[in-house]
PDB file of C-alpha atoms in Angstrom:
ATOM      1  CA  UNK A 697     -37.721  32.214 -67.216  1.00  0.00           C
ATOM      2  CA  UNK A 698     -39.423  33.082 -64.132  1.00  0.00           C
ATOM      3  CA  UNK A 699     -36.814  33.369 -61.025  1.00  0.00           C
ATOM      4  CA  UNK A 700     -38.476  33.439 -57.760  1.00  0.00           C
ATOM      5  CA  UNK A 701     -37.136  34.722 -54.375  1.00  0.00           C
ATOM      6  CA  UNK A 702     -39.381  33.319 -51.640  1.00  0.00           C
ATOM      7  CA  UNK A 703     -39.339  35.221 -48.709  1.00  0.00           C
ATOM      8  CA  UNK A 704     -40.854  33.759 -45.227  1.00  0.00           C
ATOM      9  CA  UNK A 705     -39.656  33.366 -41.707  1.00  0.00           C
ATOM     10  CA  UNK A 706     -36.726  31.325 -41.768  1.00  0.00           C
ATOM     11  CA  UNK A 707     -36.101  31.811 -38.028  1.00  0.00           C
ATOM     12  CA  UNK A 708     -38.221  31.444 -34.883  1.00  0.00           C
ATOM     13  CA  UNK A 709     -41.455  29.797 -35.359  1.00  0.00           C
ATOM     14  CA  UNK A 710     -41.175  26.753 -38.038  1.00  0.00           C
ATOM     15  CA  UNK A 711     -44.669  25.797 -37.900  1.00  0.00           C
ATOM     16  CA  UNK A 712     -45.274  27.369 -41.272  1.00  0.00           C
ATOM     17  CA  UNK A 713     -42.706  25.469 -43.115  1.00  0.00           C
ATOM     18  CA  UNK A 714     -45.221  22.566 -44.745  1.00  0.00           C
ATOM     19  CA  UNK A 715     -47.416  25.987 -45.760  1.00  0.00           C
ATOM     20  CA  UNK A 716     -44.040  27.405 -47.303  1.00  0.00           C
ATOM     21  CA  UNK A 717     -43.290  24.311 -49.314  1.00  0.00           C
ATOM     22  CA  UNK A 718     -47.030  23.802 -50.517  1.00  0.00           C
ATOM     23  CA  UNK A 719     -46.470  27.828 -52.038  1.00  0.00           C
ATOM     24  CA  UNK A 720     -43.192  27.026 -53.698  1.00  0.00           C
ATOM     25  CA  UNK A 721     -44.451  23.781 -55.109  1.00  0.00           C
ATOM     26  CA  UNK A 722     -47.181  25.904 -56.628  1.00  0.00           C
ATOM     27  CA  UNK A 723     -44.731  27.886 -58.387  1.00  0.00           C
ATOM     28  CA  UNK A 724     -42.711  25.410 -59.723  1.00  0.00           C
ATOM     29  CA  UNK A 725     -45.424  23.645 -60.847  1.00  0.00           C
ATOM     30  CA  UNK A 726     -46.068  26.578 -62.927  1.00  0.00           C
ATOM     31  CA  UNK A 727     -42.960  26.487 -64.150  1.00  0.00           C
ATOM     32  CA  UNK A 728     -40.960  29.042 -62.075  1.00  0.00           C
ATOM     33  CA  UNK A 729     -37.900  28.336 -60.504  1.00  0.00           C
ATOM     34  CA  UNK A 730     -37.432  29.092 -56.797  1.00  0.00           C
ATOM     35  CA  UNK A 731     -34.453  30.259 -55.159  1.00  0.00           C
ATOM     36  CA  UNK A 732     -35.060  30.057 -52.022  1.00  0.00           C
ATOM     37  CA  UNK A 733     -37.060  26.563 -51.994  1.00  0.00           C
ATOM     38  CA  UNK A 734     -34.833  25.829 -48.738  1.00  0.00           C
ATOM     39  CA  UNK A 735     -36.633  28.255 -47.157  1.00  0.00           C
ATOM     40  CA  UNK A 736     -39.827  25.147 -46.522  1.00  0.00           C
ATOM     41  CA  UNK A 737     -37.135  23.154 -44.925  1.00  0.00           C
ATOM     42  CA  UNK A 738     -36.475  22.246 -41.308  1.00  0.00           C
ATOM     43  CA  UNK A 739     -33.390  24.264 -41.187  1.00  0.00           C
ATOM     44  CA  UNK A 740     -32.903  26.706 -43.831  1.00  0.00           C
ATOM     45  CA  UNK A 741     -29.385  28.398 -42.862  1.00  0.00           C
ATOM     46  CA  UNK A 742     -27.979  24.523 -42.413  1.00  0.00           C
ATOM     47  CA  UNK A 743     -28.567  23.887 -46.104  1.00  0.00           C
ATOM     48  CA  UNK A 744     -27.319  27.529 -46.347  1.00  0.00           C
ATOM     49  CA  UNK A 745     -24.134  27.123 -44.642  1.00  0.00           C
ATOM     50  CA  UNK A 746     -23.804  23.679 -47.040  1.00  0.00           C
ATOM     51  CA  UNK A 747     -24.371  26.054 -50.339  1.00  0.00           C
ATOM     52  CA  UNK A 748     -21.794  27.850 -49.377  1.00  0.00           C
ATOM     53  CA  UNK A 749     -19.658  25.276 -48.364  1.00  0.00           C
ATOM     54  CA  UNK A 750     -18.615  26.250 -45.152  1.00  0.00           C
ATOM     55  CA  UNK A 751     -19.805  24.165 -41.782  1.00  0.00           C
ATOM     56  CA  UNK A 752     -22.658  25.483 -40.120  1.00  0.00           C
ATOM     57  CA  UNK A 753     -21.133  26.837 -37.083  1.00  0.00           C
ATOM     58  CA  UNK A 754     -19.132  29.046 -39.294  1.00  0.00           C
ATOM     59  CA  UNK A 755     -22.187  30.752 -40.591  1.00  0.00           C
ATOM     60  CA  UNK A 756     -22.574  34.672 -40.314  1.00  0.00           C
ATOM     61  CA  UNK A 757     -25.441  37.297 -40.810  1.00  0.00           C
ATOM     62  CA  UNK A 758     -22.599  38.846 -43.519  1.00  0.00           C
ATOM     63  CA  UNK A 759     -23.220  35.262 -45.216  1.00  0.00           C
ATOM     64  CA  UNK A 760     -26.831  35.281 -45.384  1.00  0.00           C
ATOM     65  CA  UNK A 761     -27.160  38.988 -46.120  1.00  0.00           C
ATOM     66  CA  UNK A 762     -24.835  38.849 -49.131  1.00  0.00           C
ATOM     67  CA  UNK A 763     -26.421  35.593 -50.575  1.00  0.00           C
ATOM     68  CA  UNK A 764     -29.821  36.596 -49.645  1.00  0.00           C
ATOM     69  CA  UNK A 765     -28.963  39.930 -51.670  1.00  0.00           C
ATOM     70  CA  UNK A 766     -27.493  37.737 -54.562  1.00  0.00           C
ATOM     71  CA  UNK A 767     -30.864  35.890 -54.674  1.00  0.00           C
ATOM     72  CA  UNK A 768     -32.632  39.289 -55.311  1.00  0.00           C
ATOM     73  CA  UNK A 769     -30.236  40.601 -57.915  1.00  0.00           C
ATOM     74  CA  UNK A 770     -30.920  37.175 -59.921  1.00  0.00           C
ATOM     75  CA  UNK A 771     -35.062  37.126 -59.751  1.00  0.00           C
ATOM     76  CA  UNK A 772     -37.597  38.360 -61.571  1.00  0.00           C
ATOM     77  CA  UNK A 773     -39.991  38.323 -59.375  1.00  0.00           C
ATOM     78  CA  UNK A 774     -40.380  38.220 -55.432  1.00  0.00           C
ATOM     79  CA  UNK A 775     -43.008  36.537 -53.198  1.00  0.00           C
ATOM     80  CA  UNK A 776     -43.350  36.980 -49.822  1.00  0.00           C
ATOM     81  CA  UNK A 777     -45.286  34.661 -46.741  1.00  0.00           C
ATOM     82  CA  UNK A 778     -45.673  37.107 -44.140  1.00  0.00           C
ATOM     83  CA  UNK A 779     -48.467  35.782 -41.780  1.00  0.00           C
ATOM     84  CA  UNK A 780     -45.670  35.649 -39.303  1.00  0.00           C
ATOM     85  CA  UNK A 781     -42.541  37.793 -38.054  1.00  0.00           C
TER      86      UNK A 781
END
């Protein structure tokens, strides 16, 4: 199976985020499974914070970094947005 890890701006400018889950759509609809599909919503580290079962506020960089870097580990295949910063 196909593991995606979607990379795109998560912070900063949102504007992008219908664009990011038009691309991950694509990718499930051919059959891949995405990661990082959060990534398309309004905020990404809130559902983040969720995953890992901890409240928002609570959320570090370590937190993201090391699930970020589990993400990696477990795909096959990366894709990256990076019209923006």
């Amino acid at each position: 199976m196909i593991k995606v890890y979607f990379a795109a701006a998560i912070t900063g400018d949102r504007s992008r985020a219908p664009i990011f889950k038009e691309i991950i759509q694509y990718m499930q609809k051919l059959g891949a499974k995405v990661l990082t599909e959060h990534f398309a919503l309004e905020n990404p580290n809130e559902f983040l914070a969720t995953f890992l079962k901890k409240d928002y506020k609570d959320l570090t960089p370590e937190d993201i970094e090391q699930q970020d870097t589990a993400w990696i580990d477990e795909a096959t295949h990366v894709v990256a947005e990076i019209s923006a910063p």
